[in-house]
Coordinates of C-alpha atoms in Angstrom, one line a residue:
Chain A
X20 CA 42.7 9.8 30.7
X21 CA 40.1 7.1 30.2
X22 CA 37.7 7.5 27.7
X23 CA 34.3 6.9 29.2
X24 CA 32.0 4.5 27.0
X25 CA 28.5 4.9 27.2
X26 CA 26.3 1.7 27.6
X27 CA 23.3 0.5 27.5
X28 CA 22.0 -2.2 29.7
X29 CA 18.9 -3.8 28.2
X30 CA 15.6 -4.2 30.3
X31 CA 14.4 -8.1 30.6
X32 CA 11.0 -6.7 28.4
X33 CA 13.9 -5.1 26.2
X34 CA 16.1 -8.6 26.1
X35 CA 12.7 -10.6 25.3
X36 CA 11.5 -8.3 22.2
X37 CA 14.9 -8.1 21.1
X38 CA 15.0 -12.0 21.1
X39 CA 11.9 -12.6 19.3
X40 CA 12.8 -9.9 16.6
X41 CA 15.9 -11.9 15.9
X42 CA 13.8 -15.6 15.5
X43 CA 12.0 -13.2 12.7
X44 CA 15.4 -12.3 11.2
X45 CA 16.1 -16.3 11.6
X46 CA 13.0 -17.2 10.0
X47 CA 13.3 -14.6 7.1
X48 CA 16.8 -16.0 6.4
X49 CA 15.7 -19.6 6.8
X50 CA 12.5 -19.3 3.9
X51 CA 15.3 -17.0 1.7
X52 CA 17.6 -20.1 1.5
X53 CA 14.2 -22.5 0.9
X54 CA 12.6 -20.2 -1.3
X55 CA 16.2 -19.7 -3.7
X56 CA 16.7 -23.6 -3.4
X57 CA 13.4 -24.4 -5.0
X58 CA 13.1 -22.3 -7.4
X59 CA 16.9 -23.2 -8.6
X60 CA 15.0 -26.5 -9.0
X61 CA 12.1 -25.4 -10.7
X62 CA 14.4 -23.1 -13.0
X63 CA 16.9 -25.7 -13.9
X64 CA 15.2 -29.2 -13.6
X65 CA 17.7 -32.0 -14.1
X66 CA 20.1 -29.5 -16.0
X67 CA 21.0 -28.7 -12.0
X68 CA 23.0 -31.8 -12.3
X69 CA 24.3 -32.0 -15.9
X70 CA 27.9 -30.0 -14.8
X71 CA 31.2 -31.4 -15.9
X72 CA 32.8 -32.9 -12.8
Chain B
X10 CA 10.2 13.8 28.7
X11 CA 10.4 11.3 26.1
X12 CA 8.0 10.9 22.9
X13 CA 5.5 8.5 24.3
X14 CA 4.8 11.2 27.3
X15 CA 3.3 14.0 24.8
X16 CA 0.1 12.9 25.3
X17 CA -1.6 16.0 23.8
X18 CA -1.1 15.9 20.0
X19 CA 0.4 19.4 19.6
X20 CA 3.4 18.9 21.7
X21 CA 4.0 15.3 20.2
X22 CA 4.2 17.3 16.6
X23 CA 6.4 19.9 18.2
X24 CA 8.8 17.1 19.6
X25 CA 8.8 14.9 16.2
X26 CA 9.7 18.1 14.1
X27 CA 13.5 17.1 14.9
X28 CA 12.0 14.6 12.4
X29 CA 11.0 16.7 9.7
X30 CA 14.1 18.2 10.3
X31 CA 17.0 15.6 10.9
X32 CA 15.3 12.1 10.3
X33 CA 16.6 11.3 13.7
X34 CA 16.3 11.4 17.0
X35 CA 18.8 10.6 20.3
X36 CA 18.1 7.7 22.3
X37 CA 17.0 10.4 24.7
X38 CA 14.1 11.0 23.2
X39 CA 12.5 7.5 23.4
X40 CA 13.5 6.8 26.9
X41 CA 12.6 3.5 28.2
X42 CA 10.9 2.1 24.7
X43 CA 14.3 2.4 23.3
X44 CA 14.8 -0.9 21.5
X45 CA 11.7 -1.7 22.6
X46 CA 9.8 -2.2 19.2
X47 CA 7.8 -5.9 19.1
X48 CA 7.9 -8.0 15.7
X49 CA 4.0 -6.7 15.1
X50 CA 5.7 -3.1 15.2
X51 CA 7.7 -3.9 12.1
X52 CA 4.9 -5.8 10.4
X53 CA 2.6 -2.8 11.1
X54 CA 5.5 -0.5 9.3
X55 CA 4.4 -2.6 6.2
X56 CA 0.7 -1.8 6.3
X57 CA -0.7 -5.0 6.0
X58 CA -4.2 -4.0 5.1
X59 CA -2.9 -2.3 2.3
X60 CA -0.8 -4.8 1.8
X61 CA -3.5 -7.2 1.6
X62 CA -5.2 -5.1 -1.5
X63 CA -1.7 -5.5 -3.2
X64 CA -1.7 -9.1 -3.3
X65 CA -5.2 -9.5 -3.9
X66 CA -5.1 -7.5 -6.8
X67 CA -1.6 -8.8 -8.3
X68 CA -2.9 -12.3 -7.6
X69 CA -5.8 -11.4 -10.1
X70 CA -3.5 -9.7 -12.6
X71 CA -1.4 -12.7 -12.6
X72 CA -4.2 -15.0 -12.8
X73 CA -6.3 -13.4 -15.7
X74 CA -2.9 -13.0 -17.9
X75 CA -2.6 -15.7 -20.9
X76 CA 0.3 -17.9 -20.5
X77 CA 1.6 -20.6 -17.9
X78 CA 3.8 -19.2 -14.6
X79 CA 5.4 -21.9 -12.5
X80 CA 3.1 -22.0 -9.5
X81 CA 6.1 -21.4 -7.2
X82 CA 6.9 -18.4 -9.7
X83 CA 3.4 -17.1 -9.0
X84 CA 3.7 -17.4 -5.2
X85 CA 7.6 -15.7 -5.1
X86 CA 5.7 -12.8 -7.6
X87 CA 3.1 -12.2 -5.4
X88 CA 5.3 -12.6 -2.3
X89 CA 7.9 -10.0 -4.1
X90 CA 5.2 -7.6 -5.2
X91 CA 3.8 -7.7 -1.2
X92 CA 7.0 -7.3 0.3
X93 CA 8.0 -4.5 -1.9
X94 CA 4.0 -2.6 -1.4
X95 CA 5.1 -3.2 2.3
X96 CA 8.4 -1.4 2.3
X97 CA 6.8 1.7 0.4
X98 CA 4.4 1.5 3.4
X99 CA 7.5 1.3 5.3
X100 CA 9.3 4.6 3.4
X101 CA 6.2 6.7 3.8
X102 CA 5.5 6.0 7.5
X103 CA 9.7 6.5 8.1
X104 CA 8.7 9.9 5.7
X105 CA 5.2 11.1 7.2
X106 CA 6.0 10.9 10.8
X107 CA 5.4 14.0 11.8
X108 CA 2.1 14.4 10.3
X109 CA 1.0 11.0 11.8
X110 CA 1.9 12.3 14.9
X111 CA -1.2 14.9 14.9
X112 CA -3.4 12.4 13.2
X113 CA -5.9 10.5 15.3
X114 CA -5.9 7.7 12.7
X115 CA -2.0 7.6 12.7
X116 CA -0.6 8.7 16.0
X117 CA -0.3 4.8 17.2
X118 CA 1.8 4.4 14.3
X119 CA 5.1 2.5 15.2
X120 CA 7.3 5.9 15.0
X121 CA 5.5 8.5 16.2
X122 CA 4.5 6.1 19.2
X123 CA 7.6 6.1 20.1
X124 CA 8.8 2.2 19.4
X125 CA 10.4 1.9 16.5
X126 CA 12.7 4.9 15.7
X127 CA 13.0 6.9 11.5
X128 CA 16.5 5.6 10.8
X129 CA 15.4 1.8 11.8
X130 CA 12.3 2.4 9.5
X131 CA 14.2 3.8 6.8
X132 CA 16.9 0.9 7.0
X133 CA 13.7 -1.3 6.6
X134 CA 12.0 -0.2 4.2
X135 CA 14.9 0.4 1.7
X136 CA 16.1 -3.4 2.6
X137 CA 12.9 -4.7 1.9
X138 CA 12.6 -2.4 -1.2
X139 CA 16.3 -3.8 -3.0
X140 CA 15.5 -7.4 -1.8
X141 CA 11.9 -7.7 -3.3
X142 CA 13.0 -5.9 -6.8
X143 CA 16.0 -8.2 -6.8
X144 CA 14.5 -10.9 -6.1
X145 CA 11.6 -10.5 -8.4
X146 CA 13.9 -9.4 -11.2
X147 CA 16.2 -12.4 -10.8
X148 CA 13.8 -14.9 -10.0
X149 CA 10.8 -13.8 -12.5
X150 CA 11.2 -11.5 -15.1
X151 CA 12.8 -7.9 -15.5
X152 CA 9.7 -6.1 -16.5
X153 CA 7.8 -7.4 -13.5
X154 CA 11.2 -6.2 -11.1
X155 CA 11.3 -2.8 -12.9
X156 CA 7.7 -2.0 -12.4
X157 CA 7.4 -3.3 -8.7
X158 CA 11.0 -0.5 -8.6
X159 CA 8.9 2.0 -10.1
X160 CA 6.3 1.5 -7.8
X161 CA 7.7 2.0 -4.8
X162 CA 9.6 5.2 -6.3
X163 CA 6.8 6.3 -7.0
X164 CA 4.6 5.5 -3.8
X165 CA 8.0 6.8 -1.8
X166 CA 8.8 10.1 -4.2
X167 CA 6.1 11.1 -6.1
X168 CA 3.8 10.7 -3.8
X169 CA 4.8 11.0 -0.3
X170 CA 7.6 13.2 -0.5
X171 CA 6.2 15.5 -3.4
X172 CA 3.1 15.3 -4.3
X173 CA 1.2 15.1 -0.3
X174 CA 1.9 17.8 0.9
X175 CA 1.8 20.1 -2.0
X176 CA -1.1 19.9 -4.0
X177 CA -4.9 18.5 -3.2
X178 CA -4.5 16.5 -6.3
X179 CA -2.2 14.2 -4.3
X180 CA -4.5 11.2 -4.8
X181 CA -5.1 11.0 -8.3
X182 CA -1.6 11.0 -9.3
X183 CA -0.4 9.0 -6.3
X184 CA -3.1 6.7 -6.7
X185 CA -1.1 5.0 -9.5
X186 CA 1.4 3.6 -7.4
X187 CA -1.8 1.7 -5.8
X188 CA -2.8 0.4 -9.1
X189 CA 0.4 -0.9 -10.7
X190 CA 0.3 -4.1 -8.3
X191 CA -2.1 -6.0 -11.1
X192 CA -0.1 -5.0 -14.4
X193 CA 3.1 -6.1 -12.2
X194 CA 1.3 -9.7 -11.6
X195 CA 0.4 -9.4 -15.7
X196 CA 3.7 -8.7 -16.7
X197 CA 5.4 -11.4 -14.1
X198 CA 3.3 -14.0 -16.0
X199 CA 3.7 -12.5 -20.3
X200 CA 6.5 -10.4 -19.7
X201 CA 4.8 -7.5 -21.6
X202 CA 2.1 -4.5 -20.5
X203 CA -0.5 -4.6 -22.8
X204 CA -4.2 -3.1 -23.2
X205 CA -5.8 -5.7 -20.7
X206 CA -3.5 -5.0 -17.5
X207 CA -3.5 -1.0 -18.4
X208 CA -7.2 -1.3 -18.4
X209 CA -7.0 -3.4 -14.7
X210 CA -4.3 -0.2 -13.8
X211 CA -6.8 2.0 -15.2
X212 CA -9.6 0.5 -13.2
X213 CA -7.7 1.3 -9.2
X214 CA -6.1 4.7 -10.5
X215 CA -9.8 6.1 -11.6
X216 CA -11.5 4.0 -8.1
X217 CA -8.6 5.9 -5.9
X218 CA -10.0 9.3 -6.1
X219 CA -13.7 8.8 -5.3
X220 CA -12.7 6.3 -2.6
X221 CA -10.4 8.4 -0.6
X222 CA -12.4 11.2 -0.9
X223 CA -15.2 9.9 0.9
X224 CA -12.7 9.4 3.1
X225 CA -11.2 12.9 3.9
X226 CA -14.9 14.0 3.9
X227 CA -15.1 12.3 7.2
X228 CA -11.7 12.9 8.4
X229 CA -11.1 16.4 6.8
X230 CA -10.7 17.6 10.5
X231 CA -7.8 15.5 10.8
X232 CA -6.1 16.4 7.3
X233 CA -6.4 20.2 8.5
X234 CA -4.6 19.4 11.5
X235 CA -2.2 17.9 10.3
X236 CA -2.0 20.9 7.2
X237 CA -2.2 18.2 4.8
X238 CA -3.7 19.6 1.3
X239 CA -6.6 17.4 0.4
X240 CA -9.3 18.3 -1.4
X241 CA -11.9 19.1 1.3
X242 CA -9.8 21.2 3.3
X243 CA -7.9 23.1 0.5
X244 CA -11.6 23.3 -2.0
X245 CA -14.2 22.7 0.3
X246 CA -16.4 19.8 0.6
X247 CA -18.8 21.2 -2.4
X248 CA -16.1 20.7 -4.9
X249 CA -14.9 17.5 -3.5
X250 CA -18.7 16.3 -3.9
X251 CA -18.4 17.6 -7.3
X252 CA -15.0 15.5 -8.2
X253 CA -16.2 12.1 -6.2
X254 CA -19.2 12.6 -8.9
X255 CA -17.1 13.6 -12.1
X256 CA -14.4 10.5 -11.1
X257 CA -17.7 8.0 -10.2
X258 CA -19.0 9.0 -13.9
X259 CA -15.5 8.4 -15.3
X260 CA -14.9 4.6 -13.4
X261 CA -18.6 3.0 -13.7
X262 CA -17.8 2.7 -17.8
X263 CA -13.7 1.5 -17.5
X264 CA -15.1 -0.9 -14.7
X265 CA -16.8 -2.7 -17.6
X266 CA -13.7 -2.6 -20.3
X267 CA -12.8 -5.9 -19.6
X268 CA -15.9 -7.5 -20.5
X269 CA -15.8 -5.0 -23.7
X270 CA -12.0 -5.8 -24.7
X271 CA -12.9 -9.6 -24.8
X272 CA -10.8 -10.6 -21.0
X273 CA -13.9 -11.4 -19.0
X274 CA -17.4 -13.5 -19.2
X275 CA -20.8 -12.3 -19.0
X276 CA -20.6 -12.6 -15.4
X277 CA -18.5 -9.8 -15.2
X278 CA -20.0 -7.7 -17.8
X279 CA -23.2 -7.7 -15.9
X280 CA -22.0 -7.5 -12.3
X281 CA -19.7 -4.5 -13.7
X282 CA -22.8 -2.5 -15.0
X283 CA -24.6 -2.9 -12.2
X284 CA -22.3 -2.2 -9.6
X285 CA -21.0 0.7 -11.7
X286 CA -24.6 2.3 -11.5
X287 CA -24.6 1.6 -7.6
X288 CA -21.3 3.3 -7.9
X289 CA -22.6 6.2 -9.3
X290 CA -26.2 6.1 -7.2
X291 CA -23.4 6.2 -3.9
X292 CA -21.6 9.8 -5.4
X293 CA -25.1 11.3 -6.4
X294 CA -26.2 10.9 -2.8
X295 CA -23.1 12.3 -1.4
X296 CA -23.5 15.0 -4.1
X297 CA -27.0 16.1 -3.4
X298 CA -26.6 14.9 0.5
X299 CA -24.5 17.9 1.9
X300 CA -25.8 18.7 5.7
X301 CA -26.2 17.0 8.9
X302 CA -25.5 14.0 10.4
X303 CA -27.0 12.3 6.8
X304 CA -24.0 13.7 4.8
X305 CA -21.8 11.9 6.9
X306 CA -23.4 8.7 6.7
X307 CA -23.6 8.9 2.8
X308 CA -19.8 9.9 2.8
X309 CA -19.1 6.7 4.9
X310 CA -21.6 4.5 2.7
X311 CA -19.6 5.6 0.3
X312 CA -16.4 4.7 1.2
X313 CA -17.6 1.2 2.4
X314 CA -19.3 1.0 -1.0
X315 CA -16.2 1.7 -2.9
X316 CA -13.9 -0.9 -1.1
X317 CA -16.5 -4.0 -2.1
X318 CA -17.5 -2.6 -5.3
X319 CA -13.0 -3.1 -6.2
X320 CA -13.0 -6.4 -4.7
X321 CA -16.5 -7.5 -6.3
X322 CA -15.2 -7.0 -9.8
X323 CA -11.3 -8.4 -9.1
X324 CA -13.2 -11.2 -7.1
X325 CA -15.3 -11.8 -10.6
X326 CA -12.1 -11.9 -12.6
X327 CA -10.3 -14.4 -10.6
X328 CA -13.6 -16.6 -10.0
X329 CA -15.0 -16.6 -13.8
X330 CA -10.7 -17.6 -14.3
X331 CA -10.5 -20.3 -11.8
X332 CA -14.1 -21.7 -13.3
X333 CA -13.0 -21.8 -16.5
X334 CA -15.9 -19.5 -17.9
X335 CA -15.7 -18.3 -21.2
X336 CA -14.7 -14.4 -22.0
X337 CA -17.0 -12.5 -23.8
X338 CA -15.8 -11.6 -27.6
X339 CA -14.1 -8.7 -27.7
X340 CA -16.4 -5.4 -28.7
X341 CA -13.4 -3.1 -29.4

């Protein structure tokens, strides 16, 4: 017998709010990666590049 | 029926008790708002005036503290110490549904509206609360991460799972997790707690009480709804008068510690005394003021009175520290 899967089909208000929650996600993400980058930076100065190769 | 058609606030309590009871509720229940909730639904989850008072007051701690922070140190502190007073915001809405439902003030509140639903709020919070301690652990110092941890444990815990609902004394012991965002700036910039940023604690714990007792002497109608114990409904409004008075006395004298203990100019010291007698002139009238429309207005003078007379003196702080003034020699 089939197994019936419940579904939920999204309203275009739903679809538009749903969208702009994930650019807020994407935006969040996007200053993480900024904010750890800098402060690598800041932390290490030019010891970031003194590594042996 | 879904949760945004309980107009009247006695059935929207009866249908959120599956929250009190479960956390959760079935998609059912929020009909066509399901997945519905706009990106200013989840910044309201973080209380952003409160919010605002965090970082004011951390941005003061931080500034006042001896010693040199990297200013994009300062601005990931205060951004960690925000995020994480947010996400406590986050935790107690997710926790105190139910009682915002019956609350006039709260019933527009993200969950019990209907658009965002407990679990999403709890997921929230608790990701915001790990990321920000992380974060300001790793990126800062340990001390600062730790105490921004044991803030929200103890915004989250103490106070909104324990100590609301139980005893009228709620606020004066929750009222700490309020007034640790300034010793958390402190210790983000010396790694240590000393006397100066337990006196700045000191100064928000002992303005809590008074402040949000003028409060619940204006909306005591609303805490009795909503059966939550604070002090006008469980002792009256007489003994709350008494205690805004008692606390007032207490404040006006640590409001001008800093000045004492050496940490702040003259401007301070004399702004502090003066506003700490206006302080105290604003609890004798609600004291002696106790009928008619009159007490009211005193009550709400007084809670308007309260909010400038905290950002006056931080405001004095951070000014006479961005002029360069001098600090007064310490008297203690």
């Amino acid at each position: 017998m089939a197994e019936i899967i419940e579904r939920v089909t999204l309203t275009d208000t739903q679809k538009k709010r749903q969208r702009r929650r994930s650019m807020a996600i994407a935006f969040a993400l996007g200053a993480l990666v900024l904010i750890f980058y800098a402060i690598t930076i800041v932390k290490m100065g030019p010891g970031v590049m003194n590594r042996p190769l | 029926m879904t949760l945004v058609d309980h107009a009247d606030h006695a059935e929207r309590k009866q249908a959120l008790s599956a929250i009190a009871t479960t956390k959760a509720l079935s998609r059912a229940d929020y009909g066509a708002d399901f997945g519905g909730a706009e990106v200013r639904d989840y910044i309201a989850l973080l209380k952003p005036r409160v919010m605002s008072l965090v970082i004011f007051t951390a941005l003061v701690g931080l500034m006042v503290a001896p010693g040199h922070l990297h200013p994009l140190e300062s601005l990931i502190a205060i951004l960690c110490i925000a995020i994480g007073g947010g996400a406590s915001g986050a935790l107690n809405m997710w926790y105190d549904a139910d009682i915002d439902a019956v609350m006039k003030r709260t019933a527009n509140r993200p969950i019990p509206a209907g658009r965002i639903t407990p679990g999403e709020a709890l997921s929230f919070g608790l990701t915001l609360s790990v990321g920000s301690v992380l974060m300001l652990g790793l990126l800062v110092n340990w001390l600062a991460g730790g105490l921004l941890a044991f803030t929200i444990f103890f915004y989250a815990v103490v106070y909104t799972m324990w100590l609301k609902r139980r005893t009228p004394q709620n606020i004066v012991i929750g009222g700490a997790a309020g007034a640790f965002p300034p010793m958390i700036g402190w210790a983000a910039v010396t790694g240590t707690v000393s006397i100066e940023s337990i006196v700045l604690f000191l100064i928000i714990f002992m303005w809590t009480p008074p402040h949000f007792w003028a409060l619940a002497l204006i909306k005591s109608d609303d805490y009795r709804a909503a059966k939550v114990p604070m002090l006008p409904v469980v002792a009256g409004e007489a003994v709350t008068r008494s205690q805004i008075l008692i606390y007032s006395l207490l404040l006006a004298p640590i409001g001008v510690l800093p000045a004492l203990l050496g940490f702040a100019g003259v401007t301070y010291g004399a702004l502090s005394v003066a506003l700490g007698l206006l302080f105290i002139g604003a609890a004798l009238r609600v004291y002696t003021i106790r009928e008619g429309s009159l007490a009211r207005k005193s009550a709400g003078q007084m809670f308007g009175f309260s909010i400038l007379y905290l950002f006056l003196l931080y405001a004095t702080l951070l000014f006479e520290r961005l002029a360069g003034l001098p600090a007064l020699p310490s008297l203690l």
